[in-house]
Coordinates of C-alpha atoms and ligand atoms in Angstrom, one line a residue:
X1 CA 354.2 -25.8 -62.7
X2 CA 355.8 -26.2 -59.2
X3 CA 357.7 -28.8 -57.2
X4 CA 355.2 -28.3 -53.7
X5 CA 353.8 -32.1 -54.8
X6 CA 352.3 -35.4 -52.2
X7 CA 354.4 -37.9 -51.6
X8 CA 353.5 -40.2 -49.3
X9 CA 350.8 -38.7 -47.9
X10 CA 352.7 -35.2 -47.1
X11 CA 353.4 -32.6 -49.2
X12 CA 357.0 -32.2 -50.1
X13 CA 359.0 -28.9 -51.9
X14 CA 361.3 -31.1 -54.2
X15 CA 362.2 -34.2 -52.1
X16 CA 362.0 -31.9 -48.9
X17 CA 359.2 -32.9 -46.7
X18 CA 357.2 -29.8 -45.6
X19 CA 356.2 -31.2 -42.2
X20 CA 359.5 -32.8 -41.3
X21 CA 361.0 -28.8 -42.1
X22 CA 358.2 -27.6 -39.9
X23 CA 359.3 -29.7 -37.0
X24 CA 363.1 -28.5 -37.5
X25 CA 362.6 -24.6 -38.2
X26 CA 359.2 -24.5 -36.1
X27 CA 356.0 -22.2 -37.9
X28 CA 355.4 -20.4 -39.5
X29 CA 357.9 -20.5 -42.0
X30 CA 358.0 -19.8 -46.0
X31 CA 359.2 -22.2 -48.1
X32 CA 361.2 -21.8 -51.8
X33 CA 361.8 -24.2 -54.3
X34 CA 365.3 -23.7 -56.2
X35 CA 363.8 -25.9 -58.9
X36 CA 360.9 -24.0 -59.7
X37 CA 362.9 -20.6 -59.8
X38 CA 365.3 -21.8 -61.7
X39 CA 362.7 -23.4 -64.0
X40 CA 360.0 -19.9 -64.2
X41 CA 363.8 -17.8 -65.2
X42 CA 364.6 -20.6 -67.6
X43 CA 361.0 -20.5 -69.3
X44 CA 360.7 -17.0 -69.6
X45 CA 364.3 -16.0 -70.8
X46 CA 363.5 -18.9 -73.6
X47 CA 360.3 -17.0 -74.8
X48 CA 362.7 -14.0 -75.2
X49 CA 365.0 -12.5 -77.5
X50 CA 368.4 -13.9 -76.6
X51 CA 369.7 -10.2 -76.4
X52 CA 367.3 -9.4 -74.0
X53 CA 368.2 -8.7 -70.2
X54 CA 366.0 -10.2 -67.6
X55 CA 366.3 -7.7 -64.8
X56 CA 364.3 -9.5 -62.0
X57 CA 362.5 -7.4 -60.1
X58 CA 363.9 -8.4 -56.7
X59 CA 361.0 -6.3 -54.6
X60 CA 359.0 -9.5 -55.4
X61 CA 361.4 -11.3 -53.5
X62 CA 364.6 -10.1 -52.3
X63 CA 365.9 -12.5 -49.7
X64 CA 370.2 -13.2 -50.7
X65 CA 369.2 -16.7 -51.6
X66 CA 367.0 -16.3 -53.9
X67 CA 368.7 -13.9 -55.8
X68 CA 371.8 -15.6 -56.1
X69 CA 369.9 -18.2 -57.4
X70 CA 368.9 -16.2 -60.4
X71 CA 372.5 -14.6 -60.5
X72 CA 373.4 -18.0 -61.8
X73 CA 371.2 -18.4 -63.9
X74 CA 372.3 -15.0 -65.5
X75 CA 369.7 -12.7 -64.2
X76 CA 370.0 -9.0 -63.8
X77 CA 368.4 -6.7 -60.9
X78 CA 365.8 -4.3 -61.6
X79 CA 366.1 -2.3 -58.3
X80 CA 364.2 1.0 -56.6
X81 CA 366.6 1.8 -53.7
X82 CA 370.0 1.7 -52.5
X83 CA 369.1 -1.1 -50.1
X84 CA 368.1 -3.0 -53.3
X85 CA 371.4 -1.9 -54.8
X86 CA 373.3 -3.0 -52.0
X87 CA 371.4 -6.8 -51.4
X88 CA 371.9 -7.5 -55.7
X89 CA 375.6 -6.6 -55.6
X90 CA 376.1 -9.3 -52.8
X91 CA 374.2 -11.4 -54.3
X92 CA 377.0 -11.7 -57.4
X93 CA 374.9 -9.8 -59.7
X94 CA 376.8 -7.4 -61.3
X95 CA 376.6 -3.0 -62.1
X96 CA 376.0 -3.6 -65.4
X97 CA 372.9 -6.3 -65.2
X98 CA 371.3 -4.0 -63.0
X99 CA 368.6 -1.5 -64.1
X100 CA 367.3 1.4 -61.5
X101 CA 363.7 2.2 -61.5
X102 CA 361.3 4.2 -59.4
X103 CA 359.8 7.6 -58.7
X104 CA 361.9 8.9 -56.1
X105 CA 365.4 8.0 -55.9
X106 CA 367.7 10.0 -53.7
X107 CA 370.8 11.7 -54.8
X108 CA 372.8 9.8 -52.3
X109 CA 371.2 6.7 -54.5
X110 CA 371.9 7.8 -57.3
X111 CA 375.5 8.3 -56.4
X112 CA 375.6 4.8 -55.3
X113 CA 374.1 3.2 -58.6
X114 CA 377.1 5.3 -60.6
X115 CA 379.6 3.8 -58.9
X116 CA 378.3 0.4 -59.2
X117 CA 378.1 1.1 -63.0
X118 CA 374.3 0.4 -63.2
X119 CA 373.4 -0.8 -66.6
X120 CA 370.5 2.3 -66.5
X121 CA 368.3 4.4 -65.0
X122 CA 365.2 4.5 -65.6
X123 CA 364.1 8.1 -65.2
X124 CA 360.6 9.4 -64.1
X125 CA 360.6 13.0 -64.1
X126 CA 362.2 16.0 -65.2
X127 CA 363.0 17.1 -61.5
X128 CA 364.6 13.6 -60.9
X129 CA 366.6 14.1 -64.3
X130 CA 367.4 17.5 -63.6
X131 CA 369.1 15.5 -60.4
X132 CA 370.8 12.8 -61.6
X133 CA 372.7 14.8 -64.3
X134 CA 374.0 17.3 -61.4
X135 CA 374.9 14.0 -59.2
X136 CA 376.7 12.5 -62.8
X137 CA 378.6 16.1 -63.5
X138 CA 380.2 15.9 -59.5
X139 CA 381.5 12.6 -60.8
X140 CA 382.4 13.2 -64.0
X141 CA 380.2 10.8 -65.4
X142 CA 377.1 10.6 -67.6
X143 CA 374.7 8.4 -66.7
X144 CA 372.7 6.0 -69.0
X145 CA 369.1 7.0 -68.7
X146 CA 365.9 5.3 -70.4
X147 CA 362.7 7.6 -69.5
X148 CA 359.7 6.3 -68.2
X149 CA 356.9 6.5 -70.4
X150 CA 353.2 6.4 -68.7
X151 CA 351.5 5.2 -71.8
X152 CA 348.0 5.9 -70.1
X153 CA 346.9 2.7 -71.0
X154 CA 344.8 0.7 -68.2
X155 CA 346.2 -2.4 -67.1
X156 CA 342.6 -4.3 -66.0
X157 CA 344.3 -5.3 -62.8
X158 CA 343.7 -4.5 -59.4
X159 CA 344.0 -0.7 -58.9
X160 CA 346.4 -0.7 -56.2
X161 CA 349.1 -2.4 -58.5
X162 CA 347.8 -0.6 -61.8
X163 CA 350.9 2.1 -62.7
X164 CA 350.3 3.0 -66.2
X165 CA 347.1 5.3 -66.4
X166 CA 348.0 8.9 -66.9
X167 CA 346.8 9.9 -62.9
X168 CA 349.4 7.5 -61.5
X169 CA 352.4 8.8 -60.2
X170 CA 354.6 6.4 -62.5
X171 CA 356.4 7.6 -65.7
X172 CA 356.3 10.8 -67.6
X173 CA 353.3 11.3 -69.5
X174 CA 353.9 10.3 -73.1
X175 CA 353.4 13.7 -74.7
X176 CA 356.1 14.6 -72.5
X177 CA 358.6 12.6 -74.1
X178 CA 360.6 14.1 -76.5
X179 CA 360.5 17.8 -75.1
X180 CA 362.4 16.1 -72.1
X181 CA 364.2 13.9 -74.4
X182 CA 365.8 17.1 -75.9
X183 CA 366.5 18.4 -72.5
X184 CA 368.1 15.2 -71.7
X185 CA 370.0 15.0 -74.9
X186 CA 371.8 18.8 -74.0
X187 CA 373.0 17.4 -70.4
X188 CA 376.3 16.7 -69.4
X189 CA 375.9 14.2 -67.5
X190 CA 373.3 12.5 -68.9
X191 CA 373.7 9.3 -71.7
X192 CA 370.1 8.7 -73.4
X193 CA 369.8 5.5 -74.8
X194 CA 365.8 4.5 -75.0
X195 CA 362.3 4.4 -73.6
X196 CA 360.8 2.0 -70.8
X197 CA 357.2 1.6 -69.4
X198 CA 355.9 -0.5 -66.8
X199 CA 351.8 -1.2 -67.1
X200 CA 351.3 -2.7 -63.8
X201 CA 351.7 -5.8 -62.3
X202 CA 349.9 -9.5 -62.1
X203 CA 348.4 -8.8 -65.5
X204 CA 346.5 -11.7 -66.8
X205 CA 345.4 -10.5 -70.5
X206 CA 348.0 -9.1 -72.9
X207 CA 345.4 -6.5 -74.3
X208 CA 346.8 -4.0 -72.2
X209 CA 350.3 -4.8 -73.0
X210 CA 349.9 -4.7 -76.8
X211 CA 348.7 -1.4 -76.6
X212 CA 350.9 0.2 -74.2
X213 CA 354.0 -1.5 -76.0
X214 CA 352.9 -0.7 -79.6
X215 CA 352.7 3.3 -78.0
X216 CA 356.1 3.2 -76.6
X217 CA 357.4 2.0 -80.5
X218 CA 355.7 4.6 -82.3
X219 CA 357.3 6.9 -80.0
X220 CA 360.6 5.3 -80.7
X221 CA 360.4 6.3 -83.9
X222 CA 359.2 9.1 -83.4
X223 CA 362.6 10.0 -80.9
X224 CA 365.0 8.4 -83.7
X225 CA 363.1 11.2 -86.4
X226 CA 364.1 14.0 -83.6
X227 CA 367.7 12.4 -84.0
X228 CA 367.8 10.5 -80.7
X229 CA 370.3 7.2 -80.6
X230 CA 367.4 4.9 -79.3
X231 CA 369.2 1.7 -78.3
X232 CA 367.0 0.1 -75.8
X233 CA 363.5 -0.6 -74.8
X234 CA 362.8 -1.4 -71.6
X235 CA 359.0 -3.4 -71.7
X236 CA 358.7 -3.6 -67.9
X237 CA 357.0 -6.7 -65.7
X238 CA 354.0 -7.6 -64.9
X239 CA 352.9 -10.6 -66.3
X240 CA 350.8 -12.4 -64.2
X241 CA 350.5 -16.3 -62.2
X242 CA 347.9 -18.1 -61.4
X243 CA 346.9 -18.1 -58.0
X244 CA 343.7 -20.3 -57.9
X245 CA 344.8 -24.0 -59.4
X246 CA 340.8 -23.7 -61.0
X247 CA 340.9 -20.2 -62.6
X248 CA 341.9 -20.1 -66.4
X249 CA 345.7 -19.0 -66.1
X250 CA 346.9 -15.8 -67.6
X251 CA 348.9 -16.1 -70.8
X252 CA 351.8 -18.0 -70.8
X253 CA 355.5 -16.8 -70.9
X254 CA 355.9 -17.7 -74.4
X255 CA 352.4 -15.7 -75.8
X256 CA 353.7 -13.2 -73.9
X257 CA 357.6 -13.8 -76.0
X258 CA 355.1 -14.0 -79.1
X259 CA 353.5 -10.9 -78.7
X260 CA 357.0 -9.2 -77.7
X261 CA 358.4 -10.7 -81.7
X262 CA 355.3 -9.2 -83.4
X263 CA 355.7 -6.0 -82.0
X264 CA 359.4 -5.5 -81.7
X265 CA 360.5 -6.9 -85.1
X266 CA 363.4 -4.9 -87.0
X267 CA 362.8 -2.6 -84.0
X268 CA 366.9 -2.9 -83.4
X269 CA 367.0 -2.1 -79.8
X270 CA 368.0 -4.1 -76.7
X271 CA 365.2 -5.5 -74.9
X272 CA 364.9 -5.0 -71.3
X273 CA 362.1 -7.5 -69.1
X274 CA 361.9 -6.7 -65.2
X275 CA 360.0 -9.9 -64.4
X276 CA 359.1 -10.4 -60.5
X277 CA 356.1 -12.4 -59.7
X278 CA 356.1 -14.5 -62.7
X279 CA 359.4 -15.7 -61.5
X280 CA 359.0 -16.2 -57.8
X281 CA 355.4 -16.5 -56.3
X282 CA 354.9 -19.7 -57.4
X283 CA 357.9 -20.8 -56.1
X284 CA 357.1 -20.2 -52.3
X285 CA 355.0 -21.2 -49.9
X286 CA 354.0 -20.0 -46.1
X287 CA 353.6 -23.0 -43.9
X288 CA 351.7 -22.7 -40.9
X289 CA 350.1 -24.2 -37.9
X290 CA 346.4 -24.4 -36.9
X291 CA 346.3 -22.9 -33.5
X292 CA 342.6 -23.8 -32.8
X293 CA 339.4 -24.6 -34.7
X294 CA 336.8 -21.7 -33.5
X295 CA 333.3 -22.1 -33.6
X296 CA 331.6 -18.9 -34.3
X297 CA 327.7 -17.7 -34.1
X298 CA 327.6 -16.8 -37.3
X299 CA 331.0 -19.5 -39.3
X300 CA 333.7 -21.7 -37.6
X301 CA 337.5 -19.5 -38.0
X302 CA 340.5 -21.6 -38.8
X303 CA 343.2 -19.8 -36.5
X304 CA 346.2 -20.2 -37.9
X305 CA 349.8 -19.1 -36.2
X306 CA 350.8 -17.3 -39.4
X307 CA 349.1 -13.5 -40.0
X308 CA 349.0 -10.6 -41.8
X309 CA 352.5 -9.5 -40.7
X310 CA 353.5 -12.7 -42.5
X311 CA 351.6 -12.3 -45.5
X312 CA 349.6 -9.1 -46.1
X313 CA 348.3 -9.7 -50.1
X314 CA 345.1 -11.0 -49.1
X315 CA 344.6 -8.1 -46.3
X316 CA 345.8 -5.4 -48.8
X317 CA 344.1 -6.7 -52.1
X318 CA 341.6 -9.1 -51.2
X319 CA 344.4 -11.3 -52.8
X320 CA 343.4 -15.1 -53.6
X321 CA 346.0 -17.8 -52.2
X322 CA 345.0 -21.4 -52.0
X323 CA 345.6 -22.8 -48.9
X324 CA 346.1 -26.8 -48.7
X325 CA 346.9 -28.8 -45.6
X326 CA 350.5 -30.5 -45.1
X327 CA 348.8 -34.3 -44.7
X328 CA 347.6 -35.2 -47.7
X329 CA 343.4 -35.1 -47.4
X330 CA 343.0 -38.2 -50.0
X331 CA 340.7 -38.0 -53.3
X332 CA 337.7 -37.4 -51.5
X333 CA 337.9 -35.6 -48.0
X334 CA 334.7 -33.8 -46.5
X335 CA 335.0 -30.2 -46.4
X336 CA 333.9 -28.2 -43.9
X337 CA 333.5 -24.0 -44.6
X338 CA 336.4 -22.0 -42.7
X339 CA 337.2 -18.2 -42.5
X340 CA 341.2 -18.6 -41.8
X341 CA 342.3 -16.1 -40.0
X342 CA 345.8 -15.3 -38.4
X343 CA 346.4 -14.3 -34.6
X344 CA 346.4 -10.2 -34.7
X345 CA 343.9 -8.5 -33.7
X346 CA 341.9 -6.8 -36.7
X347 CA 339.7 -8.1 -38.8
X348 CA 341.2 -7.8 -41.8
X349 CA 344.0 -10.2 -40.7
X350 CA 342.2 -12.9 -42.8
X351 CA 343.8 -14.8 -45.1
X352 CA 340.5 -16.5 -47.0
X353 CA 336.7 -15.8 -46.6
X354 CA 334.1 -19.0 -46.7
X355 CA 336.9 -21.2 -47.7
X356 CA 335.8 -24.9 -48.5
X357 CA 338.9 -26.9 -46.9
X358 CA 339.2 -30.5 -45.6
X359 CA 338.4 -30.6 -42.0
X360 CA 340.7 -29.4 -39.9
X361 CA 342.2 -29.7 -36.1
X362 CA 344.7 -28.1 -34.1
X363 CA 347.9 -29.1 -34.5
X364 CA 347.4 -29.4 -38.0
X365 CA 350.1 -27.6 -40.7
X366 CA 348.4 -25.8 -43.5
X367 CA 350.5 -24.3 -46.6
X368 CA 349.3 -21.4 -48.2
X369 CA 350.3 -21.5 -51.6
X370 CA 351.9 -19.0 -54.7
X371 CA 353.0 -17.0 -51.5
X372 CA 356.6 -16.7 -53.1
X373 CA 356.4 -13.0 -54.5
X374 CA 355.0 -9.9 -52.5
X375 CA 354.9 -12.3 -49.3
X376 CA 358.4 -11.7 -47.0
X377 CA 359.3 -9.0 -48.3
X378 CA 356.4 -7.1 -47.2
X379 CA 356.1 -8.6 -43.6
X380 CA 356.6 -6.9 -40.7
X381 CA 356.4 -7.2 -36.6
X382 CA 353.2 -5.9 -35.9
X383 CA 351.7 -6.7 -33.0
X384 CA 355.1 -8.1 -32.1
X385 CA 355.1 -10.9 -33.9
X386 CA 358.9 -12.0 -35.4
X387 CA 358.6 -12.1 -38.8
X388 CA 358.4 -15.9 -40.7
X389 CA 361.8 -17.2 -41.4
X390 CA 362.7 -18.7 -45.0
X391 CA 364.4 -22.2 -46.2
X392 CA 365.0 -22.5 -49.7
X393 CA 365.2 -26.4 -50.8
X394 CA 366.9 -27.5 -53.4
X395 CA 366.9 -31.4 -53.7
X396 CA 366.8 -33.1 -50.6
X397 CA 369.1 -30.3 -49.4
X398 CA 367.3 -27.3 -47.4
X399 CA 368.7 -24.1 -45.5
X400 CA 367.5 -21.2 -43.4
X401 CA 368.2 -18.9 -45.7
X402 CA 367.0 -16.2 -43.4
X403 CA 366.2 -17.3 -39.5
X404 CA 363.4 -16.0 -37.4
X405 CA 365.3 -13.1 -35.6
X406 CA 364.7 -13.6 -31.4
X407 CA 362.8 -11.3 -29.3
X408 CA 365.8 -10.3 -27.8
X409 CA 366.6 -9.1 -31.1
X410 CA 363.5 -7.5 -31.9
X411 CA 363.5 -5.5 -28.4
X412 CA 366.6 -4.5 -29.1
X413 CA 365.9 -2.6 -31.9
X414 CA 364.6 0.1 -30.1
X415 CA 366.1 2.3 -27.4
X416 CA 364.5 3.7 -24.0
X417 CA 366.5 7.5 -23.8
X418 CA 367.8 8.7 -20.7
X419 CA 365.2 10.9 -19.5
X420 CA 362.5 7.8 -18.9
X421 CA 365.0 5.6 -17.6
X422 CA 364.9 7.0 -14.0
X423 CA 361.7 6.4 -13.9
X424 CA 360.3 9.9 -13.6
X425 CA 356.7 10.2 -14.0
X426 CA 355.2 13.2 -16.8
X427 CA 351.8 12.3 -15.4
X428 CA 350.7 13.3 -12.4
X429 CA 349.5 10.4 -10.2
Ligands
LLP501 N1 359.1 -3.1 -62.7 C1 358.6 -2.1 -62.0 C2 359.0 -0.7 -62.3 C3 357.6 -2.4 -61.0 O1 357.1 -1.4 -60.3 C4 357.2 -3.7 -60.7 C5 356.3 -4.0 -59.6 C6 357.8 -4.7 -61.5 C7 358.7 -4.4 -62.5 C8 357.5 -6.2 -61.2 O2 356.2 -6.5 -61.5 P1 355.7 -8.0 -61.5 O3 356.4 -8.7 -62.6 O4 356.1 -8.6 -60.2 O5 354.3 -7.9 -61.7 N2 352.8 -5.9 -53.8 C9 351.9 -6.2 -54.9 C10 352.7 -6.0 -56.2 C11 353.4 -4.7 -56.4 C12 354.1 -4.5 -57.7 C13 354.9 -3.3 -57.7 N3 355.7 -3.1 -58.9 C14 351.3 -7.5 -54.8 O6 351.5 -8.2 -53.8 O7 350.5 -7.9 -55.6

């Protein structure tokens, strides 16, 4: 469910229309709907213990905005840098809703997320425990660690976002546990209190999750046996959205809270959920001119002004997003077969292949849909381009919540040193 409806012939986010915000902010531009965060939080902290804490996993979507959003709503941070650290305490959320995750976090981090009083860290190694005890001991702190478990347990999603199979780099391997659990439990500086895993991400069959989950309990009780305090459990993200309006959606958030009861019942531990996608991508869109209508000798290329450095998913993971023009194409509109494709010169800068759309003609604005999660945060200014600005809309209200910088900005963030500004030539001729 989202709030990008028709009305009147144009598609609207909430009572926002998307081509009256295209003539104001200029394309392309993404688009968030305050409603439909606030709703995706509200549905999945309902399917969940009350105990539990959400830490949203702000790589989905990090821009100030959005996570304030969530801050009110009561949303913790599940963060993997100090840049992360720094954007979720402005954004109101507080030390002790936010949970530190990730395979390499620097001392200097670590140092950082101690004085914030993180909730916990989720540790990933015994190299990167070794570390953050010495960092707690300078302080004269201990710091509250889960450990990452990698349950070797395949996630049937798309391999470059699988992170629970014993080769990825993600987690200890389970066997592991408790002899670093003992380790852990002799340090200083170090506070165990549970277990965490984290499968993979855009999951659309619970399978997976029931057996990686039902691992990480057994070895709960096995850890309490040894005499570990096991307080929390940290179950990760991952739960997936539907990207294509006709596929059969993945599970819903409350199968998912169903599956969570049956497994964790009289478990007595704090539950810990780092939700991303599920809470944002559906709440965003990219909006986008067509630039021209090309015929080709072999198919006819929708050129849009939007590209890969917008939104890379589909040039990274053959990722699906529906793509729907602004003007509302009626019951009934003749299709004509498109490859749309952004300005930059590679070929995979493609955002659909053989894509059945209304016809289309210059001029026209296009919004590529579920673009909320993975989509911003990942763009860049390759080939020059300035990155997409982003207007969240709540109501009939709307704001750039983060403007498209100028070029004068973007030149500016490089320098020219001394040596080639007098011009001297390295080259002969
Ligand atoms: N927790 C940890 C430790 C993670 O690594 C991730 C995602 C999450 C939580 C959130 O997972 P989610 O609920 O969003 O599935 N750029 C890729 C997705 C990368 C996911 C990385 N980790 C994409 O566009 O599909």
């Amino acid at each position: 469910m989202n709030h990008f409806q028709y009305k009147d012939g144009v598609l609207h986010a909430e009572d926002v229309s998307l081509d009256a915000l295209a003539q104001s902010v200029g394309t392309p531009f993404y688009c968030y709907s305050t409603a439909t965060l606030s709703r995706h939080f509200q549905v999945f902290k309902a399917a969940l213990p009350p105990s539990a804490l959400i830490a949203y996993a702000m790589k989905a979507n990090d821009n100030l905005a959005v996570l304030k959003t969530l801050a009110n709503l009561g949303a913790g941070a599940d963060i993997v840098s100090g840049g992360e650290l720094r954007k979720a305490l402005a954004a109101g959320i507080p030390g002790e809703r936010i949970v530190f995750s990730g395979v390499g976090k620097s001392r200097e981090e670590m140092r950082a997320a101690l004085e914030a009083n993180i909730f916990q860290f989720n540790v990933e190694s015994e190299p990167e425990l070794e570390a953050l005890d010495s960092v707690a001991r300078d302080m004269g702190r201990k710091a509250p660690v889960t450990i990452r478990v990698n349950p070797d347990v395949d996630a049937l999603t798309h391999a470059k976002i699988s992170t629970g199979k014993g080769e990825n780099k993600f987690g200890v391997p389970i066997d592991w546990v408790p002899g670093l659990a003992t380790r852990a439990s002799k340090m200083d500086g170090i506070r165990l209190v549970g277990v965490a895993t984290h499968i993979g991400s855009q999951l659309t069959n619970l399978e997976p999750l029931r057996a990686a989950w039902g691992k990480i309990i057994a070895l709960i009780a096995d850890l309490r046996a040894a005499g570990h305090k096991i307080e929390r459990c940290d179950l990760g993200g991952g739960l997936g959205v539907p990207y294509e309006l006709d596929n059969a959606p993945p599970p819903e958030p409350e199968l998912y809270g169903r599956l969570v009861a049956e497994l964790t019942k009289g478990l007595d531990v704090k539950l810990v959920f780092e939700p991303g996608r599920l809470i944002v991508a559906n709440a965003g869109i990219l909006v986008s001119r067509v630039l021209y209508v090309k015929p080709g000798a072999a198919k006819n290329f929708l050129v849009l002004d939007a590209a890969m450095n917008d939104l890379i998913r589909p040039a990274m993971y053959d990722a699906h997003h529906d793509i729907v023009p602004v003007r509302d194409p009626g019951a009934a509109p003749k299709l004509q077969r498109y490859d749309v494709v952004g300005p930059i010169c590679e070929t995979g800068d493609l955002f659909a292949h053989d894509r059945d759309l209304p016809g289309a003609k210059a001029g026209d604005l296009m919004a590529l849909m579920t673009a909320g999660a993975y989509g911003a945060v990942m763009s860049s200014s390759y080939n020059a381009r300035l990155p997409a600005p982003e207007v969240l809309v709540s109501g009939q209200k709307w704001s750039v919540v983060r403007p498209r910088i100028t070029y004068e900005a973007l030149i500016a963030l490089d320098r020219i040193p001394d040596w080639l500004e007098d011009g001297e030539r390295t080259q002969p001729g």
